[in-house]
PDB file of C-alpha atoms in Angstrom:
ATOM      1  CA  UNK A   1       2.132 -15.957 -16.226  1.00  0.00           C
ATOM      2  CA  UNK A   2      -1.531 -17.317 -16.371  1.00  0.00           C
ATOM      3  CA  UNK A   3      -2.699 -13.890 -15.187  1.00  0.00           C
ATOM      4  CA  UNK A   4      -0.989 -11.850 -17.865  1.00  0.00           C
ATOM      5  CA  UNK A   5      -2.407 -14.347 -20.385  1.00  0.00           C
ATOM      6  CA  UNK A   6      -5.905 -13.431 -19.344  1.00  0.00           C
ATOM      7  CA  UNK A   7      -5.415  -9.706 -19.067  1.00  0.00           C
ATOM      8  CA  UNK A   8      -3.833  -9.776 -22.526  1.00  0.00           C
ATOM      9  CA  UNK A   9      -6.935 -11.989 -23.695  1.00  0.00           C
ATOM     10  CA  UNK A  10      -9.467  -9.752 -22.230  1.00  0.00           C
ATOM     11  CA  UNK A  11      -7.742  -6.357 -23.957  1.00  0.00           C
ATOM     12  CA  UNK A  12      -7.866  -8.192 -26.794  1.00  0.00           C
ATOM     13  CA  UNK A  13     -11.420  -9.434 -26.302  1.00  0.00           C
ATOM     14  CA  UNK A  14     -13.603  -6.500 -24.749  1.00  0.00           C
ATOM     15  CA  UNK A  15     -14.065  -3.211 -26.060  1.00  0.00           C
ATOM     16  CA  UNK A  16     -11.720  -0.724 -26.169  1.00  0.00           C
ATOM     17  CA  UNK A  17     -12.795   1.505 -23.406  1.00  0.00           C
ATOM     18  CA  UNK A  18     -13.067  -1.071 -21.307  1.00  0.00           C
ATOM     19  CA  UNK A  19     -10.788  -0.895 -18.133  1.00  0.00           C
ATOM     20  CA  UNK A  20      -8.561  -3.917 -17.169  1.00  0.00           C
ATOM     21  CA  UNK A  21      -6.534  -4.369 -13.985  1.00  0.00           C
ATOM     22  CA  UNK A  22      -3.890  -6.515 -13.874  1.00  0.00           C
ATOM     23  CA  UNK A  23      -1.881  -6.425 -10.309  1.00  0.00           C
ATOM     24  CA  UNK A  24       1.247  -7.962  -9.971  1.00  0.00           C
ATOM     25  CA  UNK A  25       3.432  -8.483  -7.059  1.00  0.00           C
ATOM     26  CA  UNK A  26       6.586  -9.905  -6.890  1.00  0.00           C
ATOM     27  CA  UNK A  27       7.925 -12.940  -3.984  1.00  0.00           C
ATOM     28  CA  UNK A  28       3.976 -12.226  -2.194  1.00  0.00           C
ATOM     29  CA  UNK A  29       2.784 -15.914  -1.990  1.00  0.00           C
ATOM     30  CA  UNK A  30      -0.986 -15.799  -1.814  1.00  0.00           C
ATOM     31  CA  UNK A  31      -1.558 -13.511   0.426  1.00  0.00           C
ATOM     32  CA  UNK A  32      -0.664 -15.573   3.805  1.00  0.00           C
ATOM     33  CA  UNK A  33       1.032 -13.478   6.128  1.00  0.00           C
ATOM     34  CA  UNK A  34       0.161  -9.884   4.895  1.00  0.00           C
ATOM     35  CA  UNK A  35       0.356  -6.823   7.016  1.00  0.00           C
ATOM     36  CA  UNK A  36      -2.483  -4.899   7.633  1.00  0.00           C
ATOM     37  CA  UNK A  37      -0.746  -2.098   5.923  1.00  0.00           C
ATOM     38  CA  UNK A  38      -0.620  -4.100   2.315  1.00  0.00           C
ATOM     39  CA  UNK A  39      -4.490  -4.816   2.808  1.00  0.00           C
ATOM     40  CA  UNK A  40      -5.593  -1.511   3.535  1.00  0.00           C
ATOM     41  CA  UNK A  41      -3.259  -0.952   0.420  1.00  0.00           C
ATOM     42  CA  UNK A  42      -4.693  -3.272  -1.867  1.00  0.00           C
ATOM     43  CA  UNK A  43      -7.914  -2.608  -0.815  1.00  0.00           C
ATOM     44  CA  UNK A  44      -7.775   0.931  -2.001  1.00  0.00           C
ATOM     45  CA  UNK A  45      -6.059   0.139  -5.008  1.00  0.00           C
ATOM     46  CA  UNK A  46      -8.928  -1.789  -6.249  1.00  0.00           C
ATOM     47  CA  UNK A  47     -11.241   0.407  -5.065  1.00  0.00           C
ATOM     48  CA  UNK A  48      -9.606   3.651  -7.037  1.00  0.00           C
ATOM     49  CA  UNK A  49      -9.712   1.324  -9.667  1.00  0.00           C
ATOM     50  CA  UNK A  50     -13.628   1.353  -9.522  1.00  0.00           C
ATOM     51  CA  UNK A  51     -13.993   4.538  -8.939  1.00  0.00           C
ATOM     52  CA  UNK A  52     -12.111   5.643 -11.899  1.00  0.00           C
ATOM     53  CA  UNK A  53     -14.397   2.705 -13.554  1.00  0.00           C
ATOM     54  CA  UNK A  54     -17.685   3.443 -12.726  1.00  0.00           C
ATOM     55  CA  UNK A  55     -17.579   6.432 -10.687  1.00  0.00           C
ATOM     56  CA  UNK A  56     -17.817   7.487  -6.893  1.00  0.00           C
ATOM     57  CA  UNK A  57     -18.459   4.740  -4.665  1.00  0.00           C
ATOM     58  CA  UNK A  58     -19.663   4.715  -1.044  1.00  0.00           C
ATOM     59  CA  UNK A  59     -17.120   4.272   2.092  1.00  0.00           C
ATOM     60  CA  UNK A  60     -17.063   0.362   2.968  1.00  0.00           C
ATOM     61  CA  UNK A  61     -17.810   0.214   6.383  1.00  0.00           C
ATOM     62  CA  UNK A  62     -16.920  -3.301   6.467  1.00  0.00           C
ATOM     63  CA  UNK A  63     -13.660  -2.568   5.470  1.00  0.00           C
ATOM     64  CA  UNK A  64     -13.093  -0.565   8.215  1.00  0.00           C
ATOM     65  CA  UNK A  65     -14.709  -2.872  10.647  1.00  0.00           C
ATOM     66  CA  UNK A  66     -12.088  -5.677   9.249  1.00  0.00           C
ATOM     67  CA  UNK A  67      -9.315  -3.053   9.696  1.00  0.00           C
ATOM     68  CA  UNK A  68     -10.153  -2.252  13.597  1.00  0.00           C
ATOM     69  CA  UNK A  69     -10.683  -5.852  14.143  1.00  0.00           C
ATOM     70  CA  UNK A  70      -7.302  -6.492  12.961  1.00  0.00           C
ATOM     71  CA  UNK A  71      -5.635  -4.205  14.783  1.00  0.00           C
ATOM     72  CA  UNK A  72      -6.936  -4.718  17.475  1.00  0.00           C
ATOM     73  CA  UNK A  73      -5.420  -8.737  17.116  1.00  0.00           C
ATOM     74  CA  UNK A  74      -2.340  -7.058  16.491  1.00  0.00           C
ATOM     75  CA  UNK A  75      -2.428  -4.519  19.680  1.00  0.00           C
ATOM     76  CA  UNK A  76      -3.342  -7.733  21.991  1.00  0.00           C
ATOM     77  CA  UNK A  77      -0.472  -9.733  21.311  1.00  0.00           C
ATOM     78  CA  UNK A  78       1.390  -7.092  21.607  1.00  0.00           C
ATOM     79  CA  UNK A  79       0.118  -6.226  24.621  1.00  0.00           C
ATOM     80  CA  UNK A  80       0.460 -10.099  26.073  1.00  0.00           C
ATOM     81  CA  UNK A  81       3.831 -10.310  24.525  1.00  0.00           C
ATOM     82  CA  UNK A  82       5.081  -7.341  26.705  1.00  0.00           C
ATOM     83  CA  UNK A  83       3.529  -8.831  29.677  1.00  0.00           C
ATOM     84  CA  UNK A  84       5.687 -11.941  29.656  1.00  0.00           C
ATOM     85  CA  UNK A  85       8.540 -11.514  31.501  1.00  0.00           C
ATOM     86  CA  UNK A  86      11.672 -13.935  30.451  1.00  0.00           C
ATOM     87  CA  UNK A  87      12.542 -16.145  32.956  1.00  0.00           C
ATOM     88  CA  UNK A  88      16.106 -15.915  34.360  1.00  0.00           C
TER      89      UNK A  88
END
Protein backbone atom coordinates (compact mmCIF):
# COMPACT_ATOMS: atom_id res chain seq x y z
CA UNK A 1 0.00 0.00 0.00
CA UNK A 2 2.74 2.57 1.10
CA UNK A 3 4.48 1.92 -2.23
CA UNK A 4 1.52 2.65 -4.46
CA UNK A 5 1.00 5.81 -2.38
CA UNK A 6 4.40 7.06 -3.39
CA UNK A 7 4.29 6.04 -7.02
CA UNK A 8 0.89 7.74 -7.26
CA UNK A 9 2.53 10.87 -5.41
CA UNK A 10 5.48 11.01 -7.61
CA UNK A 11 3.14 10.82 -11.07
CA UNK A 12 1.43 13.33 -9.60
CA UNK A 13 4.48 15.32 -8.54
CA UNK A 14 7.23 15.08 -11.40
CA UNK A 15 6.86 15.94 -14.84
CA UNK A 16 5.02 14.24 -17.17
CA UNK A 17 7.64 12.48 -19.11
CA UNK A 18 9.09 11.37 -16.33
CA UNK A 19 9.29 7.48 -15.97
CA UNK A 20 8.08 5.75 -12.72
CA UNK A 21 8.46 2.09 -11.76
CA UNK A 22 6.41 0.66 -9.46
CA UNK A 23 7.06 -3.36 -8.99
CA UNK A 24 4.79 -5.35 -7.23
CA UNK A 25 4.88 -8.89 -6.22
CA UNK A 26 2.49 -10.79 -4.59
CA UNK A 27 3.17 -13.46 -1.15
CA UNK A 28 7.39 -12.49 -1.89
CA UNK A 29 8.36 -11.41 1.71
CA UNK A 30 11.42 -9.23 1.38
CA UNK A 31 13.32 -10.91 -0.66
CA UNK A 32 14.68 -13.80 1.85
CA UNK A 33 14.85 -16.93 0.16
CA UNK A 34 14.85 -15.91 -3.61
CA UNK A 35 16.10 -18.08 -6.37
CA UNK A 36 18.75 -17.06 -8.38
CA UNK A 37 16.40 -17.19 -11.25
CA UNK A 38 14.00 -14.21 -9.70
CA UNK A 39 17.32 -12.09 -9.17
CA UNK A 40 18.71 -12.41 -12.43
CA UNK A 41 14.96 -11.53 -13.21
CA UNK A 42 14.60 -8.56 -11.28
CA UNK A 43 17.79 -7.46 -12.02
CA UNK A 44 17.03 -7.11 -15.66
CA UNK A 45 13.80 -5.74 -15.12
CA UNK A 46 15.22 -2.74 -13.54
CA UNK A 47 17.82 -2.52 -15.73
CA UNK A 48 15.39 -2.44 -19.07
CA UNK A 49 13.78 -0.03 -17.09
CA UNK A 50 16.93 2.28 -17.35
CA UNK A 51 17.66 1.63 -20.46
CA UNK A 52 14.37 2.60 -21.79
CA UNK A 53 15.06 5.69 -19.22
CA UNK A 54 18.16 6.99 -20.06
CA UNK A 55 19.42 4.95 -22.77
CA UNK A 56 22.00 2.03 -23.38
CA UNK A 57 23.82 1.07 -20.43
CA UNK A 58 27.02 -0.98 -20.05
CA UNK A 59 26.97 -4.92 -19.07
CA UNK A 60 27.38 -5.11 -15.09
CA UNK A 61 30.08 -7.27 -14.58
CA UNK A 62 29.35 -7.41 -11.03
CA UNK A 63 26.20 -8.76 -11.67
CA UNK A 64 27.52 -11.50 -13.29
CA UNK A 65 30.24 -12.07 -10.81
CA UNK A 66 27.25 -12.24 -8.03
CA UNK A 67 25.42 -14.66 -10.40
CA UNK A 68 28.53 -17.26 -10.78
CA UNK A 69 29.19 -16.87 -7.18
CA UNK A 70 25.80 -17.97 -6.47
CA UNK A 71 25.69 -20.72 -8.42
CA UNK A 72 28.37 -21.93 -7.67
CA UNK A 73 26.86 -22.05 -3.63
CA UNK A 74 24.10 -23.70 -5.17
CA UNK A 75 26.22 -26.45 -7.31
CA UNK A 76 28.30 -27.24 -3.91
CA UNK A 77 25.58 -28.23 -1.83
CA UNK A 78 24.37 -29.97 -4.29
CA UNK A 79 27.27 -31.62 -4.86
CA UNK A 80 27.81 -32.44 -0.83
CA UNK A 81 24.20 -33.31 -0.59
CA UNK A 82 24.66 -36.16 -3.19
CA UNK A 83 27.69 -37.30 -1.46
CA UNK A 84 25.91 -38.21 1.76
CA UNK A 85 24.84 -41.46 1.74
CA UNK A 86 21.67 -42.27 4.21
CA UNK A 87 22.50 -44.45 6.75
CA UNK A 88 20.59 -47.77 6.92
Amino acid sequence: LHGLKLAATLVDQTHPDSNILLRVKMNTGHGAGKSVQMMAQEIGEEFGFYERAVGKLPKPKALEATLKKQRNARDARVAKKSDQKPKL
